Short mmCIF file of C-alpha atoms (C1' of nucleotides) in Angstrom, two decimals:
data_model
loop_
_atom_site.label_atom_id
_atom_site.label_comp_id
_atom_site.label_asym_id
_atom_site.label_seq_id
_atom_site.Cartn_x
_atom_site.Cartn_y
_atom_site.Cartn_z
CA UNK A 1 52.45 82.28 -267.80
CA UNK A 2 52.02 78.94 -269.45
CA UNK A 3 48.27 78.77 -269.26
CA UNK A 4 46.11 81.09 -271.16
CA UNK A 5 43.35 81.13 -268.60
CA UNK A 6 42.11 84.51 -267.59
CA UNK A 7 42.78 85.20 -264.00
CA UNK A 8 40.31 86.68 -261.62
CA UNK A 9 37.85 89.50 -261.51
CA UNK A 10 39.05 91.68 -258.64
CA UNK A 11 36.28 93.60 -256.98
CA UNK A 12 37.45 97.05 -256.06
CA UNK A 13 34.22 98.08 -254.42
CA UNK A 14 33.86 95.35 -251.86
CA UNK A 15 35.16 95.48 -248.34
CA UNK A 16 37.49 92.58 -248.94
CA UNK A 17 41.08 93.76 -249.35
CA UNK A 18 42.69 93.16 -252.70
CA UNK A 19 45.45 90.97 -251.30
CA UNK A 20 42.76 88.77 -249.71
CA UNK A 21 40.88 88.41 -252.96
CA UNK A 22 44.10 87.45 -254.65
CA UNK A 23 44.89 84.91 -251.94
CA UNK A 24 41.47 83.34 -252.25
CA UNK A 25 41.62 83.16 -256.01
CA UNK A 26 45.01 81.46 -255.97
CA UNK A 27 44.09 79.14 -253.12
CA UNK A 28 40.92 78.11 -254.85
CA UNK A 29 42.84 77.29 -258.00
CA UNK A 30 45.22 75.12 -256.04
CA UNK A 31 42.55 73.41 -254.01
CA UNK A 32 40.42 72.86 -257.06
CA UNK A 33 43.33 71.21 -258.80
CA UNK A 34 43.42 73.73 -261.62
CA UNK A 35 46.97 74.51 -260.60
CA UNK A 36 48.85 71.33 -259.88
CA UNK A 37 51.68 70.63 -257.50
CA UNK A 38 54.99 72.00 -258.64
CA UNK A 39 53.45 74.22 -261.24
CA UNK A 40 55.06 77.60 -261.64
CA UNK A 41 52.95 80.64 -261.01
CA UNK A 42 53.15 83.81 -263.03
CA UNK A 43 55.88 86.08 -261.72
CA UNK A 44 55.06 89.01 -259.51
CA UNK A 45 55.49 91.39 -262.38
CA UNK A 46 53.24 89.32 -264.59
CA UNK A 47 50.58 89.28 -261.90
CA UNK A 48 50.91 93.04 -261.57
CA UNK A 49 49.97 93.31 -265.24
CA UNK A 50 47.31 90.62 -265.14
CA UNK A 51 45.52 91.98 -262.11
CA UNK A 52 46.25 95.66 -262.34
CA UNK A 53 47.47 96.07 -258.78
CA UNK A 54 50.81 97.14 -257.41
CA UNK A 55 53.59 94.69 -256.83
CA UNK A 56 53.52 95.17 -253.07
CA UNK A 57 49.96 93.91 -253.04
CA UNK A 58 50.84 90.85 -255.08
CA UNK A 59 53.85 90.31 -252.90
CA UNK A 60 51.82 90.34 -249.73
CA UNK A 61 49.35 87.81 -251.09
CA UNK A 62 52.10 85.45 -252.25
CA UNK A 63 54.10 85.88 -249.06
CA UNK A 64 51.14 84.96 -246.88
CA UNK A 65 50.20 82.00 -249.03
CA UNK A 66 53.78 80.83 -248.68
CA UNK A 67 53.61 81.15 -244.95
CA UNK A 68 50.36 79.23 -245.03
CA UNK A 69 52.11 76.44 -246.85
CA UNK A 70 50.34 76.59 -250.20
CA UNK A 71 53.24 78.04 -252.15
CA UNK A 72 56.98 77.73 -252.26
CA UNK A 73 59.09 80.64 -253.37
CA UNK A 74 62.66 80.41 -254.58
CA UNK A 75 64.67 83.55 -254.78
CA UNK A 76 65.74 84.26 -258.31
CA UNK A 77 63.67 81.43 -259.73
CA UNK A 78 59.96 81.76 -259.13
CA UNK A 79 56.86 80.82 -257.17
CA UNK A 80 55.48 77.29 -257.23
CA UNK A 81 52.52 75.35 -255.93
CA UNK A 82 53.74 73.60 -252.80
CA UNK A 83 54.14 69.85 -252.63
CA UNK A 84 52.35 67.48 -250.37
CA UNK A 85 49.14 69.15 -249.43
CA UNK A 86 49.70 67.71 -246.05
CA UNK A 87 46.22 68.02 -244.83
CA UNK A 88 47.34 68.59 -241.34
CA UNK A 89 45.83 69.70 -238.18
CA UNK A 90 47.61 70.87 -235.17
CA UNK A 91 47.21 69.97 -231.59
CA UNK A 92 48.21 72.59 -229.17
CA UNK A 93 50.01 71.66 -226.01
CA UNK A 94 49.96 74.00 -223.10
CA UNK A 95 51.77 74.34 -219.85
CA UNK A 96 49.87 72.06 -217.51
CA UNK A 97 49.99 74.38 -214.51
CA UNK A 98 48.46 77.14 -216.55
CA UNK A 99 45.77 74.86 -217.85
CA UNK A 100 44.88 73.57 -214.41
CA UNK A 101 44.73 77.04 -212.94
CA UNK A 102 42.58 78.32 -215.78
CA UNK A 103 40.14 75.53 -215.02
CA UNK A 104 39.89 76.94 -211.51
CA UNK A 105 41.74 74.07 -209.86
CA UNK A 106 44.87 73.93 -207.78
CA UNK A 107 48.20 72.90 -209.23
CA UNK A 108 50.86 71.38 -207.02
CA UNK A 109 54.19 69.80 -207.81
CA UNK A 110 56.02 67.06 -205.95
CA UNK A 111 59.68 66.79 -206.86
CA UNK A 112 60.93 63.22 -206.69
CA UNK A 113 64.42 63.81 -208.00
CA UNK A 114 66.44 66.87 -208.87
CA UNK A 115 70.09 66.18 -209.40
CA UNK A 116 73.14 66.19 -211.57
CA UNK A 117 73.85 62.88 -213.26
CA UNK A 118 76.23 61.58 -215.89
CA UNK A 119 74.57 60.75 -219.18
CA UNK A 120 74.50 57.10 -220.16
CA UNK A 121 74.46 56.15 -223.79
CA UNK A 122 70.74 56.58 -224.30
CA UNK A 123 70.61 59.90 -222.49
CA UNK A 124 73.63 61.17 -224.33
CA UNK A 125 71.97 60.37 -227.63
CA UNK A 126 68.74 62.10 -226.65
CA UNK A 127 70.64 65.19 -225.59
CA UNK A 128 73.16 65.08 -228.43
CA UNK A 129 75.99 65.18 -225.90
CA UNK A 130 78.97 62.95 -225.26
CA UNK A 131 78.52 59.89 -223.07
CA UNK A 132 79.25 60.67 -219.40
CA UNK A 133 78.55 64.36 -219.89
CA UNK A 134 76.95 65.85 -216.79
CA UNK A 135 73.26 66.69 -217.20
CA UNK A 136 70.47 67.80 -214.89
CA UNK A 137 67.54 65.54 -214.21
CA UNK A 138 64.14 66.38 -212.79
CA UNK A 139 61.54 63.79 -211.92
CA UNK A 140 58.30 65.19 -210.59
CA UNK A 141 54.58 64.61 -210.31
CA UNK A 142 51.99 67.29 -211.05
CA UNK A 143 48.78 67.27 -209.03
CA UNK A 144 45.42 68.77 -209.85
CA UNK A 145 43.51 69.26 -206.63
CA UNK A 146 45.73 66.62 -205.04
CA UNK A 147 45.11 64.06 -207.78
CA UNK A 148 48.22 63.15 -209.77
CA UNK A 149 47.74 63.98 -213.44
CA UNK A 150 51.25 64.09 -214.89
CA UNK A 151 54.56 62.32 -214.31
CA UNK A 152 57.51 64.26 -215.66
CA UNK A 153 60.98 62.88 -216.32
CA UNK A 154 63.17 65.60 -217.73
CA UNK A 155 66.80 65.98 -218.72
CA UNK A 156 68.27 69.46 -219.08
CA UNK A 157 71.40 70.66 -220.80
CA UNK A 158 73.47 72.30 -218.02
CA UNK A 159 75.40 74.44 -220.47
CA UNK A 160 72.20 76.16 -221.54
CA UNK A 161 70.40 76.35 -218.19
CA UNK A 162 73.10 76.38 -215.51
CA UNK A 163 70.72 77.59 -212.81
CA UNK A 164 68.18 74.82 -213.34
CA UNK A 165 68.89 72.95 -210.11
CA UNK A 166 68.20 76.09 -208.09
CA UNK A 167 64.90 76.97 -209.74
CA UNK A 168 61.71 77.07 -207.70
CA UNK A 169 59.44 74.66 -209.54
CA UNK A 170 56.57 75.25 -207.16
CA UNK A 171 56.33 78.75 -208.52
CA UNK A 172 57.10 78.00 -212.13
CA UNK A 173 57.05 74.70 -213.99
CA UNK A 174 60.23 73.46 -215.55
CA UNK A 175 58.77 74.16 -218.97
CA UNK A 176 57.97 77.74 -218.07
CA UNK A 177 61.35 78.21 -216.42
CA UNK A 178 63.23 76.95 -219.43
CA UNK A 179 61.25 79.06 -221.85
CA UNK A 180 61.98 82.10 -219.73
CA UNK A 181 65.69 81.35 -220.00
CA UNK A 182 65.92 80.24 -223.61
CA UNK A 183 63.37 80.61 -226.36
CA UNK A 184 63.73 77.43 -228.37
CA UNK A 185 63.89 77.65 -232.12
CA UNK A 186 62.80 74.11 -232.81
CA UNK A 187 60.77 71.41 -231.10
CA UNK A 188 60.12 67.75 -231.53
CA UNK A 189 57.16 65.81 -230.26
CA UNK A 190 56.02 62.25 -230.17
CA UNK A 191 52.78 61.04 -228.62
CA UNK A 192 52.32 57.38 -227.78
CA UNK A 193 49.99 55.22 -225.78
CA UNK A 194 51.86 53.01 -223.32
CA UNK A 195 51.40 50.98 -220.20
CA UNK A 196 53.23 52.60 -217.31
CA UNK A 197 56.26 51.13 -215.60
CA UNK A 198 55.66 50.21 -211.97
CA UNK A 199 57.39 53.26 -210.63
CA UNK A 200 55.31 55.58 -212.79
CA UNK A 201 52.07 53.76 -212.08
CA UNK A 202 52.77 54.09 -208.39
CA UNK A 203 53.54 57.79 -208.60
CA UNK A 204 50.37 58.42 -210.61
CA UNK A 205 48.37 56.16 -208.28
CA UNK A 206 46.98 54.08 -211.11
CA UNK A 207 46.98 50.39 -211.95
CA UNK A 208 49.63 48.90 -214.16
CA UNK A 209 46.99 47.98 -216.70
CA UNK A 210 45.79 51.53 -217.15
CA UNK A 211 47.07 53.14 -220.34
CA UNK A 212 48.98 56.39 -220.31
CA UNK A 213 49.68 59.03 -222.88
CA UNK A 214 53.41 59.38 -223.22
CA UNK A 215 54.48 62.67 -224.68
CA UNK A 216 58.14 62.91 -225.56
CA UNK A 217 59.32 66.40 -226.18
CA UNK A 218 62.69 67.84 -227.08
CA UNK A 219 63.43 71.48 -227.62
CA UNK A 220 66.36 72.90 -229.52
CA UNK A 221 68.31 76.13 -229.67
CA UNK A 222 70.86 76.62 -232.41
CA UNK A 223 70.97 72.83 -232.93
CA UNK A 224 71.74 72.15 -229.28
CA UNK A 225 69.21 70.16 -227.28
CA UNK A 226 67.89 72.33 -224.48
CA UNK A 227 65.81 69.69 -222.77
CA UNK A 228 64.37 66.27 -223.37
CA UNK A 229 61.26 65.35 -221.43
CA UNK A 230 59.05 62.31 -221.11
CA UNK A 231 55.60 63.25 -219.85
CA UNK A 232 53.13 60.57 -218.77
CA UNK A 233 49.43 61.41 -218.52
CA UNK A 234 47.08 58.80 -217.08
CA UNK A 235 44.50 58.04 -219.72
CA UNK A 236 41.65 58.14 -217.28
CA UNK A 237 42.39 61.56 -215.90
CA UNK A 238 43.76 63.64 -218.66
CA UNK A 239 43.53 64.26 -222.35
CA UNK A 240 45.35 66.57 -224.65
CA UNK A 241 43.04 68.64 -226.70
CA UNK A 242 42.53 71.78 -228.61
CA UNK A 243 40.01 73.55 -230.70
CA UNK A 244 41.20 76.16 -233.01
CA UNK A 245 40.34 78.05 -236.11
CA UNK A 246 41.97 77.11 -239.36
CA UNK A 247 42.57 80.73 -240.15
CA UNK A 248 42.61 81.41 -243.83
CA UNK A 249 44.11 78.45 -245.57
CA UNK A 250 46.37 77.30 -242.82
CA UNK A 251 47.10 73.80 -243.88
CA UNK A 252 50.82 73.28 -243.44
CA UNK B 1 55.13 106.68 -225.91
CA UNK B 2 54.96 106.48 -222.19
CA UNK B 3 58.47 105.26 -221.57
CA UNK B 4 61.44 107.41 -222.33
CA UNK B 5 63.67 104.48 -223.16
CA UNK B 6 65.61 104.74 -226.32
CA UNK B 7 64.58 102.10 -228.77
CA UNK B 8 66.94 100.09 -230.84
CA UNK B 9 70.01 100.59 -232.91
CA UNK B 10 68.99 99.43 -236.37
CA UNK B 11 71.87 98.14 -238.41
CA UNK B 12 71.52 99.20 -241.99
CA UNK B 13 74.60 97.40 -243.17
CA UNK B 14 73.83 93.89 -242.03
CA UNK B 15 72.08 91.28 -244.07
CA UNK B 16 69.18 91.10 -241.62
CA UNK B 17 66.15 92.92 -243.00
CA UNK B 18 64.97 95.97 -241.08
CA UNK B 19 61.55 94.51 -240.31
CA UNK B 20 63.31 91.46 -238.82
CA UNK B 21 65.50 93.60 -236.62
CA UNK B 22 62.43 95.48 -235.46
CA UNK B 23 60.60 92.23 -234.74
CA UNK B 24 63.49 90.91 -232.71
CA UNK B 25 63.88 94.08 -230.73
CA UNK B 26 60.21 94.19 -229.83
CA UNK B 27 60.03 90.47 -229.10
CA UNK B 28 63.05 90.67 -226.86
CA UNK B 29 61.48 93.52 -224.91
CA UNK B 30 58.34 91.50 -224.39
CA UNK B 31 60.14 88.29 -223.53
CA UNK B 32 62.51 90.09 -221.21
CA UNK B 33 59.57 91.62 -219.39
CA UNK B 34 60.57 95.18 -220.19
CA UNK B 35 57.23 95.57 -221.91
CA UNK B 36 54.50 94.01 -219.85
CA UNK B 37 51.24 92.38 -220.84
CA UNK B 38 48.62 94.83 -221.99
CA UNK B 39 51.09 97.66 -222.36
CA UNK B 40 50.51 99.92 -225.29
CA UNK B 41 53.23 100.19 -227.89
CA UNK B 42 54.19 103.39 -229.64
CA UNK B 43 51.97 104.00 -232.65
CA UNK B 44 53.17 103.19 -236.12
CA UNK B 45 53.85 106.84 -236.82
CA UNK B 46 55.79 107.20 -233.60
CA UNK B 47 57.88 104.19 -234.48
CA UNK B 48 58.50 105.67 -237.91
CA UNK B 49 60.04 108.67 -236.19
CA UNK B 50 61.85 106.71 -233.53
CA UNK B 51 63.45 104.25 -235.89
CA UNK B 52 63.76 106.28 -239.05
CA UNK B 53 62.14 103.73 -241.33
CA UNK B 54 59.04 103.89 -243.45
CA UNK B 55 55.65 103.06 -242.07
CA UNK B 56 55.25 100.02 -244.31
CA UNK B 57 58.32 98.50 -242.71
CA UNK B 58 56.99 99.12 -239.22
CA UNK B 59 53.63 97.81 -240.31
CA UNK B 60 55.08 94.57 -241.56
CA UNK B 61 56.99 93.96 -238.35
CA UNK B 62 53.92 94.63 -236.18
CA UNK B 63 51.63 92.61 -238.42
CA UNK B 64 53.86 89.56 -238.27
CA UNK B 65 54.33 89.82 -234.52
CA UNK B 66 50.55 89.95 -234.26
CA UNK B 67 50.21 86.84 -236.35
CA UNK B 68 52.82 85.19 -234.16
CA UNK B 69 50.70 85.96 -231.14
CA UNK B 70 52.94 88.44 -229.35
CA UNK B 71 50.88 91.53 -230.07
CA UNK B 72 47.24 92.47 -230.34
CA UNK B 73 46.17 95.27 -232.62
CA UNK B 74 42.89 97.15 -232.37
CA UNK B 75 41.84 99.26 -235.29
CA UNK B 76 41.59 102.87 -234.29
CA UNK B 77 43.04 102.26 -230.85
CA UNK B 78 46.56 100.93 -230.86
CA UNK B 79 48.94 98.02 -230.52
CA UNK B 80 49.33 96.13 -227.27
CA UNK B 81 51.44 93.36 -225.78
CA UNK B 82 49.31 90.21 -226.02
CA UNK B 83 47.96 88.40 -223.00
CA UNK B 84 48.68 84.89 -221.88
CA UNK B 85 51.96 83.94 -223.32
CA UNK B 86 50.62 80.46 -223.57
CA UNK B 87 53.84 78.67 -224.07
CA UNK B 88 52.42 76.16 -226.42
CA UNK B 89 53.71 73.75 -228.87
CA UNK B 90 51.91 72.21 -231.71
CA UNK B 91 51.66 68.67 -232.82
CA UNK B 92 50.98 68.14 -236.42
CA UNK B 93 48.66 65.42 -237.59
CA UNK B 94 48.84 64.18 -241.13
CA UNK B 95 46.77 62.06 -243.37
CA UNK B 96 47.83 58.54 -242.56
CA UNK B 97 47.81 57.25 -246.12
CA UNK B 98 50.13 60.02 -247.17
CA UNK B 99 52.44 59.34 -244.27
CA UNK B 100 52.59 55.63 -244.96
CA UNK B 101 53.27 56.16 -248.63
CA UNK B 102 55.98 58.70 -247.92
CA UNK B 103 57.67 56.12 -245.75
CA UNK B 104 57.78 53.89 -248.79
CA UNK B 105 55.20 51.42 -247.51
CA UNK B 106 51.88 50.32 -248.86
CA UNK B 107 48.61 51.72 -247.59
CA UNK B 108 45.44 49.66 -247.83
CA UNK B 109 41.97 50.24 -246.45
CA UNK B 110 39.39 47.68 -245.39
CA UNK B 111 35.91 49.12 -245.08
CA UNK B 112 33.91 47.40 -242.34
CA UNK B 113 30.81 49.56 -242.51
CA UNK B 114 29.60 52.27 -244.82
CA UNK B 115 25.98 53.16 -244.37
CA UNK B 116 23.30 55.62 -243.53
CA UNK B 117 22.11 55.49 -239.93
CA UNK B 118 19.87 57.52 -237.68
CA UNK B 119 21.69 59.46 -235.01
CA UNK B 120 21.15 58.39 -231.44
CA UNK B 121 21.42 60.92 -228.66
CA UNK B 122 25.18 60.77 -228.36
CA UNK B 123 25.78 60.92 -232.08
CA UNK B 124 23.34 63.77 -232.48
CA UNK B 125 25.19 65.74 -229.84
CA UNK B 126 28.56 65.10 -231.45
CA UNK B 127 27.24 66.22 -234.81
CA UNK B 128 25.12 69.08 -233.47
CA UNK B 129 22.09 67.63 -235.23
CA UNK B 130 18.64 66.59 -234.05
CA UNK B 131 18.15 63.12 -232.64
CA UNK B 132 17.17 60.63 -235.37
CA UNK B 133 18.68 62.76 -238.11
CA UNK B 134 20.17 60.61 -240.83
CA UNK B 135 23.97 60.59 -240.91
CA UNK B 136 26.62 58.64 -242.77
CA UNK B 137 28.90 56.26 -240.95
CA UNK B 138 32.21 54.80 -242.04
CA UNK B 139 34.08 52.17 -240.06
CA UNK B 140 37.36 51.09 -241.57
CA UNK B 141 40.82 49.76 -240.82
CA UNK B 142 43.98 51.17 -242.36
CA UNK B 143 46.83 48.78 -243.09
CA UNK B 144 50.51 49.51 -243.52
CA UNK B 145 52.09 46.68 -245.45
CA UNK B 146 49.18 44.49 -244.35
CA UNK B 147 49.60 45.32 -240.68
CA UNK B 148 46.61 47.19 -239.19
CA UNK B 149 47.71 50.56 -237.84
CA UNK B 150 44.51 52.57 -237.52
CA UNK B 151 40.85 51.91 -236.74
CA UNK B 152 38.57 54.65 -237.96
CA UNK B 153 34.99 55.23 -236.85
CA UNK B 154 33.62 58.29 -238.59
CA UNK B 155 30.29 60.08 -238.78
CA UNK B 156 29.64 62.49 -241.63
CA UNK B 157 27.05 65.20 -242.05
CA UNK B 158 25.05 64.20 -245.15
CA UNK B 159 23.93 67.75 -245.82
CA UNK B 160 27.54 68.82 -246.31
CA UNK B 161 28.90 65.75 -248.07
CA UNK B 162 25.96 64.12 -249.86
CA UNK B 163 28.16 61.97 -252.07
CA UNK B 164 30.13 60.44 -249.19
CA UNK B 165 28.67 56.95 -249.49
CA UNK B 166 29.73 56.74 -253.11
CA UNK B 167 33.33 57.85 -252.59
CA UNK B 168 36.18 55.52 -253.39
CA UNK B 169 38.09 55.31 -250.14
CA UNK B 170 40.71 53.03 -251.58
CA UNK B 171 41.84 55.88 -253.75
CA UNK B 172 41.42 58.69 -251.24
CA UNK B 173 41.00 58.52 -247.50
CA UNK B 174 37.84 59.88 -245.97
CA UNK B 175 39.80 62.75 -244.53
CA UNK B 176 41.25 63.66 -247.89
CA UNK B 177 37.87 63.28 -249.57
CA UNK B 178 36.14 65.54 -247.10
CA UNK B 179 38.82 68.19 -247.31
CA UNK B 180 38.50 68.16 -251.07
CA UNK B 181 34.77 68.81 -250.73
CA UNK B 182 34.77 71.28 -247.89
CA UNK B 183 37.67 73.17 -246.42
CA UNK B 184 36.85 73.29 -242.72
CA UNK B 185 37.19 76.56 -240.90
CA UNK B 186 37.59 75.07 -237.48
CA UNK B 187 38.79 71.85 -235.93
CA UNK B 188 38.69 70.19 -232.57
CA UNK B 189 41.01 67.49 -231.30
CA UNK B 190 41.33 65.35 -228.25
CA UNK B 191 44.02 62.76 -227.72
CA UNK B 192 43.58 60.08 -225.07
CA UNK B 193 45.17 56.81 -224.09
CA UNK B 194 42.60 54.03 -223.82
CA UNK B 195 42.25 50.29 -223.77
CA UNK B 196 40.46 49.12 -226.90
CA UNK B 197 37.01 47.59 -226.93
CA UNK B 198 36.98 43.97 -228.06
CA UNK B 199 35.76 44.79 -231.53
CA UNK B 200 38.53 47.33 -232.05
CA UNK B 201 41.20 45.12 -230.55
CA UNK B 202 40.15 42.36 -232.92
CA UNK B 203 40.19 44.62 -235.95
CA UNK B 204 43.65 45.91 -235.03
CA UNK B 205 44.84 42.40 -234.19
CA UNK B 206 46.11 43.39 -230.77
CA UNK B 207 45.46 42.18 -227.24
CA UNK B 208 42.84 43.82 -225.10
CA UNK B 209 45.51 44.92 -222.67
CA UNK B 210 47.44 46.85 -225.23
CA UNK B 211 46.92 50.59 -224.99
CA UNK B 212 45.74 52.66 -227.92
CA UNK B 213 45.94 56.28 -228.81
CA UNK B 214 42.41 57.55 -229.32
CA UNK B 215 42.26 60.68 -231.40
CA UNK B 216 38.86 62.34 -231.53
CA UNK B 217 38.54 64.88 -234.25
CA UNK B 218 35.68 67.09 -235.33
CA UNK B 219 35.79 69.56 -238.16
CA UNK B 220 33.48 72.51 -238.65
CA UNK B 221 32.30 74.70 -241.47
CA UNK B 222 30.25 77.77 -240.66
CA UNK B 223 29.42 76.32 -237.24
CA UNK B 224 28.08 73.09 -238.73
CA UNK B 225 29.86 69.87 -237.89
CA UNK B 226 31.26 68.36 -241.07
CA UNK B 227 32.53 65.13 -239.56
CA UNK B 228 33.27 63.57 -236.23
CA UNK B 229 35.84 60.83 -236.15
CA UNK B 230 37.30 58.51 -233.55
CA UNK B 231 40.70 57.20 -234.62
CA UNK B 232 42.42 54.40 -232.71
CA UNK B 233 46.14 53.82 -233.12
CA UNK B 234 47.70 50.79 -231.48
CA UNK B 235 50.36 52.07 -229.10
CA UNK B 236 52.85 49.48 -230.18
CA UNK B 237 52.68 50.25 -233.85
CA UNK B 238 52.14 53.91 -234.25
CA UNK B 239 52.95 57.23 -232.71
CA UNK B 240 51.95 60.73 -233.60
CA UNK B 241 54.86 62.99 -233.94
CA UNK B 242 56.27 66.08 -235.45
CA UNK B 243 59.37 68.11 -235.52
CA UNK B 244 59.08 71.64 -236.63
CA UNK B 245 60.70 74.97 -236.42
CA UNK B 246 59.24 77.53 -234.10
CA UNK B 247 59.59 80.05 -236.82
CA UNK B 248 60.37 83.44 -235.52
CA UNK B 249 58.58 83.84 -232.27
CA UNK B 250 55.71 81.50 -232.88
CA UNK B 251 54.59 80.73 -229.43
CA UNK B 252 50.84 81.31 -229.38
"C1'" DC C 1 73.04 88.81 -268.92
"C1'" DA C 2 67.85 89.10 -267.89
"C1'" DG C 3 64.40 87.61 -264.79
"C1'" DT C 4 63.13 86.50 -260.24
"C1'" DG C 5 61.78 87.40 -255.52
"C1'" DG C 6 63.20 90.30 -251.04
"C1'" DT C 7 63.03 94.53 -249.27
"C1'" DC C 8 62.24 99.42 -248.65
"C1'" DT C 9 60.38 104.15 -249.35
"C1'" DA C 10 57.27 108.25 -249.12
"C1'" DG C 11 53.55 109.21 -249.98
"C1'" DA C 12 48.08 108.34 -250.01
"C1'" DC C 13 43.09 107.26 -248.73
"C1'" DC C 14 40.18 104.84 -245.77
"C1'" DA C 15 37.49 102.84 -241.59
"C1'" DC C 16 37.42 102.83 -236.98
"C1'" DA C 17 37.48 104.48 -231.99
"C1'" DA C 18 37.89 107.78 -228.53
"C1'" DT C 19 37.35 112.53 -227.25
"C1'" DT D 1 38.13 116.02 -234.75
"C1'" DT D 2 42.20 113.56 -233.93
"C1'" DG D 3 44.82 109.61 -233.88
"C1'" DT D 4 44.89 104.86 -234.81
"C1'" DG D 5 45.72 100.82 -237.73
"C1'" DG D 6 44.42 98.68 -242.68
"C1'" DT D 7 45.47 99.02 -247.16
"C1'" DC D 8 47.40 100.43 -251.51
"C1'" DT D 9 50.54 102.63 -254.92
"C1'" DA D 10 54.55 103.44 -258.06
"C1'" DG D 11 58.49 103.63 -257.90
"C1'" DA D 12 63.45 101.82 -256.27
"C1'" DC D 13 67.71 98.93 -255.18
"C1'" DC D 14 69.40 94.56 -254.11
"C1'" DA D 15 70.76 89.39 -254.11
"C1'" DC D 16 70.02 85.42 -256.22
"C1'" DT D 17 69.40 82.20 -260.19
"C1'" DG D 18 69.60 80.64 -264.68
"C1'" DG D 19 71.37 80.54 -269.30
#
DNA sequence: CAGTGGTCTAGACCACAAT
DNA sequence: TTGTGGTCTAGACCACTGG
């Protein structure tokens, strides 16, 4: 404990749990700048003494703050104020069929292509496979009440989803199907605004001058690429959005 | 315990912590459909007996699965398989100045407007204030190595950030400033692809036909709107992206 | 080696909900 | 009243890190 500042006055008669009070005290010190980035916190045992609570209670507070991104813990070394207070917010992306149905509308899918192809250089790179490896490809358009709202161009790793070509995408979107087969352990997203290529503009029934949201998504399992998808949303008909609670100090 | 299925074979000699093994077993039952939505799980005490571990260990596993969105717990009632497995992914948005600096480039801000205005009907609605209420407005362009990459049009609630007009935005972006004043408890985001208005196209030094990402963001504190911002990213120069680990069973 | 965090236990008391 | 989850304790053993 390098600073001689008294810690906090825990209130044992309030409804607020002790671990919560500890979390708030520590978070407020970090957010107020009284504890700076990289600074080492008192050890669990020191906090036990300072606060007069059991180590399990301290441990829970520190563990949750770590999960919330405010702290970094290193086994055998100590607990530190996390770097880069990446004030970050998160946008949630949902399965489009689910979203359309929850809005009380009808979802329909038109499959344009569903086939096995050999990966060219660009595809091979996106899928982290060798050039000329066989992959599955799905090109489809999603309709909301018969209006096209999403153009999907997806490549799938056949080793991880061998039954993909036989799936019934009218019943279950490709995204949902793949998640039911393999729960990914990592994802990558990029959102861009683009003008659509002629083929995509035609499929979405929009003009070539109308901007589209392009969402590129890759999912991973054990460092293998499960699928790589390019999703095009016409700007005039669709927007990605989310409202959510920043529970506790979720900052990440 | 309504089902007579044996539970899991905990391995006490592996490196994997018991609570992790329990999490995985339960998650796999849910994802495999063997436990269906809304189904009640055995109580903590029942699981203590079934698995031969202490209640704190069970509690940790169930608590984390709840935080990950797979379970719902109701005090005094029980633990249930959560509804709507909204296969969702999250896109992380960061403070642009931080991102530019981390990429080793220079961030610069040009303030176009910084003033107090009276809210018209649309503004009042966005800010959840009365029409003609005074609000603060910031219009600015962010440059990366002298290339414009973001047009920001922001309204701020003067009751919550009275010193906003005097802030030094060259030192700290508006986002960072506001977060340092008030930690929001809720956020709302919408991403759209749009064609820029002439004024915005000019400020970003792009053609009118070039698509932009429009990110609309509102942040809330205790049901008051802290700020409402429209952020325009030229499609050719910027993309929002993130790669992250779907830690554990984070699916939400 | 000593100090750290990671995990686990076997109890305990409480607030809450259903009966 | 009974059973539930929410929290807390005072120990314990371990793996990891640093000197």
